[in-house]
Tab-separated table of C-alpha atoms in Angstrom:
chain	number	residue	atom	x	y	z
A	1	UNK	CA	46.333	-103.252	-35.893
A	2	UNK	CA	48.395	-103.503	-32.762
A	3	UNK	CA	51.240	-105.751	-32.810
A	4	UNK	CA	50.834	-109.288	-32.068
A	5	UNK	CA	53.602	-109.669	-29.539
A	6	UNK	CA	54.861	-112.767	-27.773
A	7	UNK	CA	57.489	-113.135	-25.128
A	8	UNK	CA	59.647	-116.102	-24.071
A	9	UNK	CA	59.873	-116.942	-20.361
A	10	UNK	CA	63.663	-117.608	-20.714
A	11	UNK	CA	65.642	-114.481	-20.085
A	12	UNK	CA	69.051	-113.907	-21.985
A	13	UNK	CA	72.352	-114.702	-20.371
A	14	UNK	CA	74.747	-111.807	-20.539
A	15	UNK	CA	78.478	-111.745	-21.359
A	16	UNK	CA	80.223	-108.557	-20.418
A	17	UNK	CA	83.642	-108.179	-22.207
A	18	UNK	CA	85.703	-106.417	-19.383
A	19	UNK	CA	89.177	-106.999	-20.562
A	20	UNK	CA	89.393	-103.514	-22.202
A	21	UNK	CA	91.204	-100.861	-19.942
A	22	UNK	CA	88.123	-98.505	-20.237
A	23	UNK	CA	86.162	-101.025	-18.052
A	24	UNK	CA	87.843	-99.400	-15.021
A	25	UNK	CA	87.020	-95.885	-15.882
A	26	UNK	CA	85.231	-94.086	-13.079
A	27	UNK	CA	81.618	-92.693	-12.912
A	28	UNK	CA	79.174	-91.558	-10.395
A	29	UNK	CA	78.266	-95.225	-9.463
A	30	UNK	CA	81.820	-96.543	-9.326
A	31	UNK	CA	83.363	-97.869	-12.586
A	32	UNK	CA	81.761	-98.257	-15.915
A	33	UNK	CA	81.581	-102.059	-15.198
A	34	UNK	CA	79.706	-101.313	-12.093
A	35	UNK	CA	77.338	-99.085	-13.973
A	36	UNK	CA	76.548	-101.780	-16.497
A	37	UNK	CA	76.092	-104.341	-13.783
A	38	UNK	CA	73.580	-102.054	-12.102
A	39	UNK	CA	71.654	-101.602	-15.309
A	40	UNK	CA	71.431	-105.356	-15.892
A	41	UNK	CA	69.865	-105.745	-12.520
A	42	UNK	CA	66.756	-103.858	-13.831
A	43	UNK	CA	66.516	-105.849	-16.939
A	44	UNK	CA	65.287	-109.496	-17.359
A	45	UNK	CA	68.620	-111.248	-17.648
A	46	UNK	CA	69.068	-114.759	-16.314
A	47	UNK	CA	72.809	-114.505	-15.366
A	48	UNK	CA	75.787	-112.270	-16.013
A	49	UNK	CA	79.240	-113.524	-16.819
A	50	UNK	CA	81.984	-110.986	-16.680
A	51	UNK	CA	85.182	-111.864	-18.729
A	52	UNK	CA	88.073	-109.900	-17.131
A	53	UNK	CA	90.941	-112.421	-17.216
A	54	UNK	CA	93.044	-110.053	-19.310
A	55	UNK	CA	94.363	-113.125	-21.420
A	56	UNK	CA	93.448	-111.222	-24.665
A	57	UNK	CA	91.087	-111.517	-27.527
A	58	UNK	CA	91.100	-115.172	-28.068
A	59	UNK	CA	90.344	-115.814	-24.379
A	60	UNK	CA	87.322	-113.606	-24.552
A	61	UNK	CA	85.965	-115.247	-27.715
A	62	UNK	CA	86.388	-118.602	-26.111
A	63	UNK	CA	84.564	-117.693	-23.038
A	64	UNK	CA	81.655	-116.476	-25.276
A	65	UNK	CA	81.788	-119.660	-27.171
A	66	UNK	CA	81.638	-121.742	-23.944
A	67	UNK	CA	78.571	-119.899	-22.624
A	68	UNK	CA	76.814	-120.367	-26.061
A	69	UNK	CA	77.532	-124.097	-25.965
A	70	UNK	CA	75.787	-124.650	-22.581
A	71	UNK	CA	73.038	-121.976	-22.535
A	72	UNK	CA	69.431	-123.027	-23.065
A	73	UNK	CA	68.302	-119.450	-23.862
A	74	UNK	CA	69.492	-116.334	-25.713
A	75	UNK	CA	72.963	-114.980	-25.155
A	76	UNK	CA	73.779	-111.300	-25.184
A	77	UNK	CA	77.351	-109.924	-25.565
A	78	UNK	CA	78.278	-106.196	-24.641
A	79	UNK	CA	81.582	-104.512	-23.684
A	80	UNK	CA	82.224	-103.033	-20.300
A	81	UNK	CA	83.414	-99.712	-21.963
A	82	UNK	CA	79.843	-99.079	-23.076
A	83	UNK	CA	77.827	-95.979	-21.834
A	84	UNK	CA	74.172	-96.375	-22.755
A	85	UNK	CA	70.734	-95.763	-21.687
A	86	UNK	CA	68.993	-98.633	-19.974
A	87	UNK	CA	66.188	-98.318	-22.423
A	88	UNK	CA	68.604	-98.837	-25.236
A	89	UNK	CA	70.014	-102.057	-23.689
A	90	UNK	CA	66.199	-103.088	-23.313
A	91	UNK	CA	65.675	-102.911	-27.129
A	92	UNK	CA	67.776	-105.906	-27.389
A	93	UNK	CA	67.354	-107.717	-24.006
A	94	UNK	CA	63.629	-107.153	-23.498
A	95	UNK	CA	62.421	-107.682	-27.093
A	96	UNK	CA	59.464	-110.288	-27.024
A	97	UNK	CA	61.058	-112.353	-29.883
A	98	UNK	CA	64.200	-113.171	-27.857
A	99	UNK	CA	65.826	-113.286	-31.298
A	100	UNK	CA	69.189	-112.472	-32.727
A	101	UNK	CA	69.687	-108.747	-32.695
A	102	UNK	CA	72.184	-105.969	-32.861
A	103	UNK	CA	71.874	-102.357	-31.478
A	104	UNK	CA	72.248	-99.832	-34.300
A	105	UNK	CA	72.027	-96.199	-34.911
A	106	UNK	CA	70.771	-94.436	-38.078
A	107	UNK	CA	72.045	-91.057	-36.996
A	108	UNK	CA	73.326	-89.298	-40.119
A	109	UNK	CA	75.583	-87.190	-38.167
A	110	UNK	CA	77.796	-90.166	-37.275
A	111	UNK	CA	80.494	-89.734	-39.995
A	112	UNK	CA	82.390	-91.738	-40.776
A	113	UNK	CA	80.209	-94.615	-39.835
A	114	UNK	CA	82.379	-96.732	-37.365
A	115	UNK	CA	81.830	-99.590	-36.862
A	116	UNK	CA	79.682	-99.552	-40.076
A	117	UNK	CA	76.577	-101.828	-40.829
A	118	UNK	CA	74.162	-101.883	-43.564
A	119	UNK	CA	70.448	-102.433	-42.633
A	120	UNK	CA	67.745	-103.599	-45.042
A	121	UNK	CA	64.162	-104.534	-44.108
A	122	UNK	CA	64.944	-104.195	-40.408
A	123	UNK	CA	67.824	-106.814	-40.589
A	124	UNK	CA	71.702	-106.169	-40.375
A	125	UNK	CA	72.726	-107.575	-43.779
A	126	UNK	CA	76.328	-106.455	-43.620
A	127	UNK	CA	78.736	-105.510	-40.805
A	128	UNK	CA	82.136	-104.198	-40.583
A	129	UNK	CA	85.193	-103.694	-38.232
A	130	UNK	CA	88.395	-101.789	-38.473
A	131	UNK	CA	89.489	-104.060	-41.554
A	132	UNK	CA	86.081	-105.225	-42.813
A	133	UNK	CA	84.469	-102.680	-45.345
A	134	UNK	CA	80.772	-102.338	-45.664
A	135	UNK	CA	79.497	-100.967	-49.095
A	136	UNK	CA	76.574	-98.569	-48.824
A	137	UNK	CA	76.760	-98.488	-44.978
A	138	UNK	CA	73.632	-96.779	-43.705
A	139	UNK	CA	74.089	-97.257	-39.853
A	140	UNK	CA	76.485	-97.963	-36.979
A	141	UNK	CA	76.796	-100.777	-34.548
A	142	UNK	CA	76.382	-99.513	-31.038
A	143	UNK	CA	78.027	-102.272	-29.130
A	144	UNK	CA	75.223	-104.727	-28.052
A	145	UNK	CA	74.426	-107.869	-29.836
A	146	UNK	CA	72.299	-111.029	-28.968
A	147	UNK	CA	72.071	-114.494	-30.187
A	148	UNK	CA	68.760	-116.044	-30.194
A	149	UNK	CA	68.415	-119.673	-28.838
A	150	UNK	CA	68.219	-121.020	-32.487
A	151	UNK	CA	71.477	-119.282	-33.265
A	152	UNK	CA	73.631	-120.215	-30.336
A	153	UNK	CA	75.507	-122.988	-32.216
A	154	UNK	CA	76.399	-120.304	-34.797
A	155	UNK	CA	77.615	-117.887	-32.138
A	156	UNK	CA	79.751	-120.648	-30.635
A	157	UNK	CA	81.298	-121.554	-33.990
A	158	UNK	CA	82.021	-118.022	-34.984
A	159	UNK	CA	83.549	-117.196	-31.611
A	160	UNK	CA	85.894	-120.310	-31.634
A	161	UNK	CA	86.874	-119.657	-35.266
A	162	UNK	CA	87.739	-116.137	-34.460
A	163	UNK	CA	89.645	-117.258	-31.358
A	164	UNK	CA	91.600	-119.645	-33.470
A	165	UNK	CA	92.490	-116.857	-36.034
A	166	UNK	CA	93.523	-114.531	-33.155
A	167	UNK	CA	95.838	-117.208	-31.637
A	168	UNK	CA	97.525	-117.854	-34.827
A	169	UNK	CA	97.977	-114.216	-35.824
A	170	UNK	CA	95.708	-114.276	-38.779
A	171	UNK	CA	93.438	-111.467	-37.650
A	172	UNK	CA	96.398	-109.086	-37.436
A	173	UNK	CA	96.858	-106.252	-34.847
A	174	UNK	CA	93.334	-106.610	-33.246
A	175	UNK	CA	92.760	-105.926	-29.652
A	176	UNK	CA	90.009	-107.301	-27.296
A	177	UNK	CA	88.147	-103.941	-27.990
A	178	UNK	CA	87.059	-105.196	-31.324
A	179	UNK	CA	85.718	-108.566	-29.951
A	180	UNK	CA	82.197	-107.529	-30.105
A	181	UNK	CA	82.510	-106.061	-33.657
A	182	UNK	CA	84.132	-109.160	-34.920
A	183	UNK	CA	81.396	-111.308	-33.559
A	184	UNK	CA	78.749	-109.337	-35.346
A	185	UNK	CA	80.767	-109.525	-38.530
A	186	UNK	CA	81.038	-113.284	-38.217
A	187	UNK	CA	77.405	-113.925	-37.325
A	188	UNK	CA	76.217	-111.733	-40.408
A	189	UNK	CA	78.513	-113.522	-42.753
A	190	UNK	CA	77.439	-116.816	-41.225
A	191	UNK	CA	73.931	-116.056	-42.420
A	192	UNK	CA	72.398	-115.319	-39.103
A	193	UNK	CA	69.344	-113.027	-39.374
A	194	UNK	CA	70.179	-110.140	-37.057
A	195	UNK	CA	67.302	-107.821	-36.147
A	196	UNK	CA	68.365	-104.265	-36.316
A	197	UNK	CA	67.392	-102.686	-32.918
A	198	UNK	CA	67.404	-99.001	-33.690
A	199	UNK	CA	68.174	-96.625	-30.737
A	200	UNK	CA	66.434	-93.576	-32.183
A	201	UNK	CA	67.319	-90.649	-29.913
A	202	UNK	CA	68.876	-92.856	-27.266
A	203	UNK	CA	72.586	-93.064	-26.836
A	204	UNK	CA	74.930	-96.048	-26.813
A	205	UNK	CA	78.509	-95.150	-26.919
A	206	UNK	CA	81.810	-96.923	-26.419
A	207	UNK	CA	84.590	-94.821	-24.636
A	208	UNK	CA	88.347	-94.898	-24.472
A	209	UNK	CA	89.383	-92.410	-21.867
A	210	UNK	CA	87.913	-90.687	-18.818
A	211	UNK	CA	87.055	-87.512	-20.715
A	212	UNK	CA	85.094	-89.389	-23.292
A	213	UNK	CA	83.346	-91.458	-20.584
A	214	UNK	CA	82.400	-88.175	-18.732
A	215	UNK	CA	81.196	-86.751	-21.945
A	216	UNK	CA	79.163	-89.754	-22.911
A	217	UNK	CA	77.446	-89.920	-19.519
A	218	UNK	CA	76.634	-86.225	-19.634
A	219	UNK	CA	74.967	-86.785	-23.080
A	220	UNK	CA	72.637	-89.432	-21.444
A	221	UNK	CA	71.019	-86.742	-19.257
A	222	UNK	CA	70.153	-84.782	-22.370
A	223	UNK	CA	67.510	-87.368	-23.345
A	224	UNK	CA	64.245	-87.891	-21.462
A	225	UNK	CA	64.381	-91.674	-21.385
A	226	UNK	CA	60.917	-92.160	-20.044
A	227	UNK	CA	59.519	-89.969	-22.789
A	228	UNK	CA	61.515	-91.986	-25.370
A	229	UNK	CA	60.111	-95.228	-23.919
A	230	UNK	CA	56.616	-93.842	-24.295
A	231	UNK	CA	57.281	-92.880	-27.933
A	232	UNK	CA	58.628	-96.263	-28.608
A	233	UNK	CA	55.370	-97.709	-27.242
A	234	UNK	CA	53.472	-96.102	-30.016
A	235	UNK	CA	53.868	-97.619	-33.521
A	236	UNK	CA	55.502	-95.204	-36.018
A	237	UNK	CA	54.475	-97.168	-39.166
A	238	UNK	CA	50.808	-97.652	-38.332
A	239	UNK	CA	47.992	-96.855	-40.646
A	240	UNK	CA	46.812	-93.275	-41.478
A	241	UNK	CA	43.812	-93.256	-39.254
A	242	UNK	CA	45.446	-95.060	-36.345
A	243	UNK	CA	48.391	-92.585	-36.601
A	244	UNK	CA	46.474	-89.268	-36.975
A	245	UNK	CA	43.197	-90.029	-35.190
A	246	UNK	CA	43.979	-92.454	-32.396
A	247	UNK	CA	47.645	-92.456	-31.276
A	248	UNK	CA	47.810	-88.660	-31.084
A	249	UNK	CA	46.012	-89.016	-28.017
A	250	UNK	CA	45.889	-92.555	-26.897
A	251	UNK	CA	49.489	-92.185	-25.862
A	252	UNK	CA	48.305	-90.160	-22.874
A	253	UNK	CA	46.377	-93.098	-21.601
A	254	UNK	CA	49.510	-95.462	-21.567
A	255	UNK	CA	50.891	-94.322	-18.322
A	256	UNK	CA	47.634	-94.098	-16.420
A	257	UNK	CA	46.840	-97.524	-17.569
A	258	UNK	CA	50.114	-98.763	-16.391
A	259	UNK	CA	49.724	-97.162	-12.989
A	260	UNK	CA	46.211	-98.753	-12.667
A	261	UNK	CA	47.965	-102.083	-13.425
A	262	UNK	CA	45.669	-102.690	-16.392
A	263	UNK	CA	47.190	-105.547	-18.278
A	264	UNK	CA	47.058	-105.617	-22.111
A	265	UNK	CA	44.740	-108.580	-21.984
A	266	UNK	CA	42.343	-106.700	-19.723
A	267	UNK	CA	42.269	-103.759	-22.086
A	268	UNK	CA	41.633	-106.029	-25.049
A	269	UNK	CA	38.730	-107.492	-23.071
A	270	UNK	CA	37.233	-103.989	-22.448
A	271	UNK	CA	37.737	-103.295	-26.142
A	272	UNK	CA	35.670	-106.446	-26.944
A	273	UNK	CA	32.987	-105.446	-24.579
A	274	UNK	CA	32.628	-101.951	-26.283
A	275	UNK	CA	32.459	-103.493	-29.750
A	276	UNK	CA	29.604	-105.824	-28.511
A	277	UNK	CA	27.810	-102.719	-27.074
A	278	UNK	CA	28.325	-100.926	-30.408
A	279	UNK	CA	26.725	-103.944	-32.209
A	280	UNK	CA	23.879	-103.800	-29.716
A	281	UNK	CA	23.264	-100.129	-30.427
A	282	UNK	CA	23.580	-100.705	-34.136
A	283	UNK	CA	20.965	-103.392	-33.951
A	284	UNK	CA	18.356	-100.993	-32.666
A	285	UNK	CA	18.332	-99.322	-36.150
A	286	UNK	CA	17.442	-95.798	-35.194
A	287	UNK	CA	19.606	-92.743	-36.018
A	288	UNK	CA	20.474	-91.994	-32.421
A	289	UNK	CA	21.508	-95.646	-31.905
A	290	UNK	CA	23.752	-95.659	-35.045
A	291	UNK	CA	25.518	-92.605	-33.757
A	292	UNK	CA	25.994	-94.078	-30.371
A	293	UNK	CA	27.288	-97.287	-31.895
A	294	UNK	CA	29.761	-95.443	-34.135
A	295	UNK	CA	31.058	-93.673	-30.873
A	296	UNK	CA	31.494	-96.900	-29.061
A	297	UNK	CA	33.195	-98.598	-32.126
A	298	UNK	CA	35.621	-95.736	-32.191
A	299	UNK	CA	36.402	-96.120	-28.534
A	300	UNK	CA	36.686	-99.853	-28.904
A	301	UNK	CA	39.311	-99.314	-31.550
A	302	UNK	CA	41.214	-96.938	-29.430
A	303	UNK	CA	41.518	-99.603	-26.734
A	304	UNK	CA	42.512	-101.979	-29.539
A	305	UNK	CA	45.482	-99.808	-30.144
A	306	UNK	CA	46.046	-99.211	-26.419
A	307	UNK	CA	46.567	-102.767	-25.454
A	308	UNK	CA	49.554	-103.140	-27.753
A	309	UNK	CA	50.921	-99.730	-26.692
A	310	UNK	CA	50.572	-100.784	-23.033
A	311	UNK	CA	52.283	-104.119	-23.839
A	312	UNK	CA	55.163	-102.362	-25.432
A	313	UNK	CA	55.523	-99.804	-22.595
A	314	UNK	CA	55.352	-102.348	-19.760
A	315	UNK	CA	57.006	-105.107	-21.802
A	316	UNK	CA	54.246	-107.495	-20.462
A	317	UNK	CA	53.965	-109.699	-23.494
A	318	UNK	CA	52.359	-113.247	-23.562
A	319	UNK	CA	51.511	-115.860	-26.143
A	320	UNK	CA	47.860	-115.773	-24.951
A	321	UNK	CA	47.777	-111.961	-25.340
A	322	UNK	CA	49.050	-112.283	-28.954
A	323	UNK	CA	46.464	-114.828	-29.955
A	324	UNK	CA	43.584	-113.079	-28.121
A	325	UNK	CA	44.629	-109.722	-29.813
A	326	UNK	CA	44.542	-111.092	-33.319
A	327	UNK	CA	41.258	-113.035	-32.670
A	328	UNK	CA	39.534	-110.057	-31.073
A	329	UNK	CA	40.037	-107.924	-34.185
A	330	UNK	CA	38.106	-110.372	-36.276
A	331	UNK	CA	35.449	-111.095	-33.531
A	332	UNK	CA	34.752	-107.404	-33.088
A	333	UNK	CA	34.431	-106.574	-36.726
A	334	UNK	CA	32.068	-109.490	-37.505
A	335	UNK	CA	29.825	-108.971	-34.402
A	336	UNK	CA	29.546	-105.220	-35.589
A	337	UNK	CA	28.449	-106.528	-39.050
A	338	UNK	CA	25.747	-108.647	-37.525
A	339	UNK	CA	24.491	-105.625	-35.440
A	340	UNK	CA	24.344	-103.421	-38.505
A	341	UNK	CA	22.473	-105.895	-40.454
A	342	UNK	CA	19.970	-106.535	-37.690
A	343	UNK	CA	19.351	-102.859	-37.239
A	344	UNK	CA	18.806	-102.394	-41.009
A	345	UNK	CA	16.590	-105.257	-41.527
A	346	UNK	CA	14.383	-104.210	-38.554
A	347	UNK	CA	12.997	-107.786	-38.299
A	348	UNK	CA	11.306	-107.625	-41.628
A	349	UNK	CA	10.614	-111.196	-42.964
A	350	UNK	CA	11.550	-111.226	-46.718
A	351	UNK	CA	14.668	-113.006	-47.932
A	352	UNK	CA	17.875	-111.262	-47.335
A	353	UNK	CA	16.177	-108.320	-45.554
A	354	UNK	CA	15.596	-104.917	-47.103
A	355	UNK	CA	17.963	-104.725	-50.200
A	356	UNK	CA	19.452	-108.024	-49.396
A	357	UNK	CA	21.237	-106.559	-46.369
A	358	UNK	CA	22.223	-109.958	-45.203
A	359	UNK	CA	23.730	-110.987	-48.359
A	360	UNK	CA	25.841	-107.795	-48.339
A	361	UNK	CA	26.906	-108.466	-44.772
A	362	UNK	CA	27.945	-111.920	-45.569
A	363	UNK	CA	29.791	-110.843	-48.761
A	364	UNK	CA	31.620	-108.217	-46.632
A	365	UNK	CA	32.598	-110.834	-44.080
A	366	UNK	CA	33.790	-113.293	-46.869
A	367	UNK	CA	35.873	-110.626	-48.429
A	368	UNK	CA	37.585	-109.776	-45.252
A	369	UNK	CA	38.406	-113.420	-44.767
A	370	UNK	CA	39.735	-113.766	-48.301
A	371	UNK	CA	41.960	-110.663	-47.653
A	372	UNK	CA	43.321	-112.009	-44.419
A	373	UNK	CA	44.021	-115.356	-46.015
A	374	UNK	CA	46.037	-113.546	-48.793
A	375	UNK	CA	48.104	-111.792	-46.162
A	376	UNK	CA	48.636	-114.665	-43.689
A	377	UNK	CA	49.320	-117.204	-46.540
A	378	UNK	CA	52.033	-114.783	-48.006
A	379	UNK	CA	53.392	-114.204	-44.462
A	380	UNK	CA	53.791	-117.962	-43.783
A	381	UNK	CA	55.536	-118.457	-47.240
A	382	UNK	CA	58.104	-115.736	-46.465
A	383	UNK	CA	58.688	-117.236	-42.920
A	384	UNK	CA	59.272	-120.607	-44.451
A	385	UNK	CA	61.601	-119.200	-47.143
A	386	UNK	CA	63.516	-117.408	-44.344
A	387	UNK	CA	64.108	-120.680	-42.552
A	388	UNK	CA	65.690	-122.325	-45.472
A	389	UNK	CA	67.621	-119.157	-46.455
A	390	UNK	CA	65.794	-118.401	-49.686
A	391	UNK	CA	66.374	-115.069	-51.330
A	392	UNK	CA	62.477	-114.830	-51.544
A	393	UNK	CA	62.455	-113.745	-47.957
A	394	UNK	CA	64.893	-111.001	-48.285
A	395	UNK	CA	63.785	-107.335	-49.139
A	396	UNK	CA	63.303	-106.644	-52.745
A	397	UNK	CA	66.519	-104.993	-54.050
A	398	UNK	CA	67.894	-104.507	-57.431
A	399	UNK	CA	71.587	-103.394	-57.812
A	400	UNK	CA	73.951	-103.467	-60.780
A	401	UNK	CA	77.511	-102.920	-61.088
A	402	UNK	CA	78.594	-99.573	-62.474
A	403	UNK	CA	81.507	-98.987	-64.787
A	404	UNK	CA	83.668	-97.716	-61.903
A	405	UNK	CA	83.018	-100.732	-59.759
A	406	UNK	CA	80.350	-98.927	-57.823
A	407	UNK	CA	76.767	-100.230	-57.268
A	408	UNK	CA	73.669	-98.442	-58.124
A	409	UNK	CA	70.032	-99.178	-57.466
A	410	UNK	CA	67.828	-100.052	-60.438
A	411	UNK	CA	64.279	-98.918	-59.935
A	412	UNK	CA	61.785	-101.782	-60.289
A	413	UNK	CA	58.966	-101.692	-62.848
A	414	UNK	CA	55.265	-102.317	-62.556
A	415	UNK	CA	53.594	-102.951	-59.111
A	416	UNK	CA	56.920	-103.264	-57.178
A	417	UNK	CA	58.243	-100.099	-58.732
A	418	UNK	CA	55.070	-98.206	-57.889
A	419	UNK	CA	55.273	-99.489	-54.332
A	420	UNK	CA	58.846	-98.392	-54.007
A	421	UNK	CA	58.129	-94.935	-55.300
A	422	UNK	CA	55.165	-94.576	-52.824
A	423	UNK	CA	57.325	-95.473	-49.932
A	424	UNK	CA	59.865	-92.675	-50.824
A	425	UNK	CA	57.190	-89.958	-51.052
A	426	UNK	CA	55.420	-89.167	-47.799
A	427	UNK	CA	52.073	-88.234	-49.296
A	428	UNK	CA	52.210	-91.440	-51.469
A	429	UNK	CA	53.339	-93.492	-48.476
A	430	UNK	CA	50.266	-92.608	-46.628
A	431	UNK	CA	48.068	-93.196	-49.713
A	432	UNK	CA	49.461	-96.664	-49.942
A	433	UNK	CA	48.575	-97.368	-46.372
A	434	UNK	CA	45.129	-96.126	-46.897
A	435	UNK	CA	44.548	-98.159	-50.069
A	436	UNK	CA	44.976	-101.365	-48.335
A	437	UNK	CA	42.195	-100.746	-45.995
A	438	UNK	CA	43.752	-101.670	-42.675
A	439	UNK	CA	41.788	-102.263	-39.469
A	440	UNK	CA	41.830	-98.620	-38.476
A	441	UNK	CA	40.430	-97.351	-41.834
A	442	UNK	CA	37.733	-100.089	-41.776
A	443	UNK	CA	36.620	-99.164	-38.285
A	444	UNK	CA	36.575	-95.442	-39.254
A	445	UNK	CA	34.632	-96.324	-42.441
A	446	UNK	CA	32.077	-98.437	-40.633
A	447	UNK	CA	31.553	-95.742	-37.849
A	448	UNK	CA	31.230	-92.734	-40.173
A	449	UNK	CA	28.982	-94.562	-42.832
A	450	UNK	CA	26.743	-96.006	-40.087
A	451	UNK	CA	26.249	-92.774	-38.172
A	452	UNK	CA	25.727	-90.553	-41.196
A	453	UNK	CA	24.065	-92.946	-43.759
A	454	UNK	CA	23.011	-96.606	-43.045
A	455	UNK	CA	24.219	-100.233	-42.932
A	456	UNK	CA	23.573	-100.651	-46.725
A	457	UNK	CA	25.983	-97.827	-47.468
A	458	UNK	CA	28.511	-99.280	-44.953
A	459	UNK	CA	28.555	-102.683	-46.612
A	460	UNK	CA	28.704	-101.427	-50.211
A	461	UNK	CA	31.575	-99.228	-49.213
A	462	UNK	CA	33.408	-102.157	-47.467
A	463	UNK	CA	33.018	-104.348	-50.566
A	464	UNK	CA	34.121	-101.663	-53.094
A	465	UNK	CA	37.059	-100.419	-51.051
A	466	UNK	CA	37.837	-103.859	-49.703
A	467	UNK	CA	37.850	-105.304	-53.335
A	468	UNK	CA	40.277	-102.658	-54.525
A	469	UNK	CA	42.561	-103.378	-51.424
A	470	UNK	CA	42.326	-107.147	-52.175
A	471	UNK	CA	43.387	-106.646	-55.728
A	472	UNK	CA	46.173	-104.259	-54.804
A	473	UNK	CA	47.428	-106.674	-52.214
A	474	UNK	CA	47.180	-109.576	-54.562
A	475	UNK	CA	49.051	-108.019	-57.407
A	476	UNK	CA	51.722	-107.027	-54.965
A	477	UNK	CA	52.160	-110.493	-53.596
A	478	UNK	CA	52.234	-112.011	-57.122
A	479	UNK	CA	54.808	-109.386	-58.347
A	480	UNK	CA	56.906	-109.838	-55.228
A	481	UNK	CA	56.819	-113.733	-55.762
A	482	UNK	CA	57.805	-113.358	-59.350
A	483	UNK	CA	60.532	-110.862	-58.859
A	484	UNK	CA	62.700	-113.414	-56.846
């Protein structure tokens, strides 16, 4: 199912730390500071504050704290010695959640990892600096962080505490260059949930001399930023059918849709219209009508994926779009159920229709409602646990101390262990995605069985496969709950 994305209207305020000497290094557009300023103009930022007083680390940190105290929206911090793709900055500054986030890279060639971070479940759970070690580091911090509105108080307190430590000499020989690294360390240790914004093939590098600046700028040209943006618009963790039978070609519709100024909500509306037409064709009950309905249902699902892809590509998110997208999936599926049942019953008068088709349709609909309830109820429980800092909201992880002081992973048993093993193996990972019968697989199952067989076979398959999926999900939710 496409992402349900929302976007706050309040853009972030940006603090650029320009007290480092590298900020004045030259590039084609002037200095590195000028280059960053030009990039920020193209992004949704409310205001930009440049700290360039030259009064040292504590002055920079107090400047960050002051802005965090008075800001009414997210606050982003980045250094002026940064050479990055604009798209990399957008991963933090234009994310619809407007949350706390840090730009990270999982590039395995970056060894040793400096500054190191450890990412689990899409969150930065540990961060380091020149004197903060990170056990089991698996990524690097790339110099851009943002504190969401809910975490501005934490940012202010962390910055003020670090400033006091710097003024009293308790931080040791630390220069303003490390201000951004120290802020990330402090926020993570404070317990702020920092989203890990992975840059993928994009670049974001901090430079120290003209030669490194020139090299970093040259590296930017090696990446097709527009193509990366297109790739980011397509979900890389979608279901099997969506990934291999829809996204492989729906990506070519994203740019044309954007050029035609089709909004995600408009695409969602067209998708609903196609699903209703599919239901109408299904209600005719003939073989030709069943095939036509199946084709229309498939195209409806393609647009169902496309609306999210266009939203991510154009960064046009809205609360209305999020709600409409979620409701449209349910509406289209249930309308199609009705159309299939009408077509199969063919207006015959006996109770339940031929073979009790209406009973089967109602049972399939109820089963889907129960499955959605299981998923949404668990998601709500995790969200509530996250707000109070419960370990239940954190990714499942089992580590023990080894004899030499190291740490090693202990494989989990039962359902959780099976799920972990399936995630590590590509084939099993796809099998896991198929088992849970996501929206893509359901649409494919409906279209194929309706076109080749009939509505009775469709509903029986939905009940059988959906029942297995419900039991699998329920067992996983219970196991996850009891494991904490």
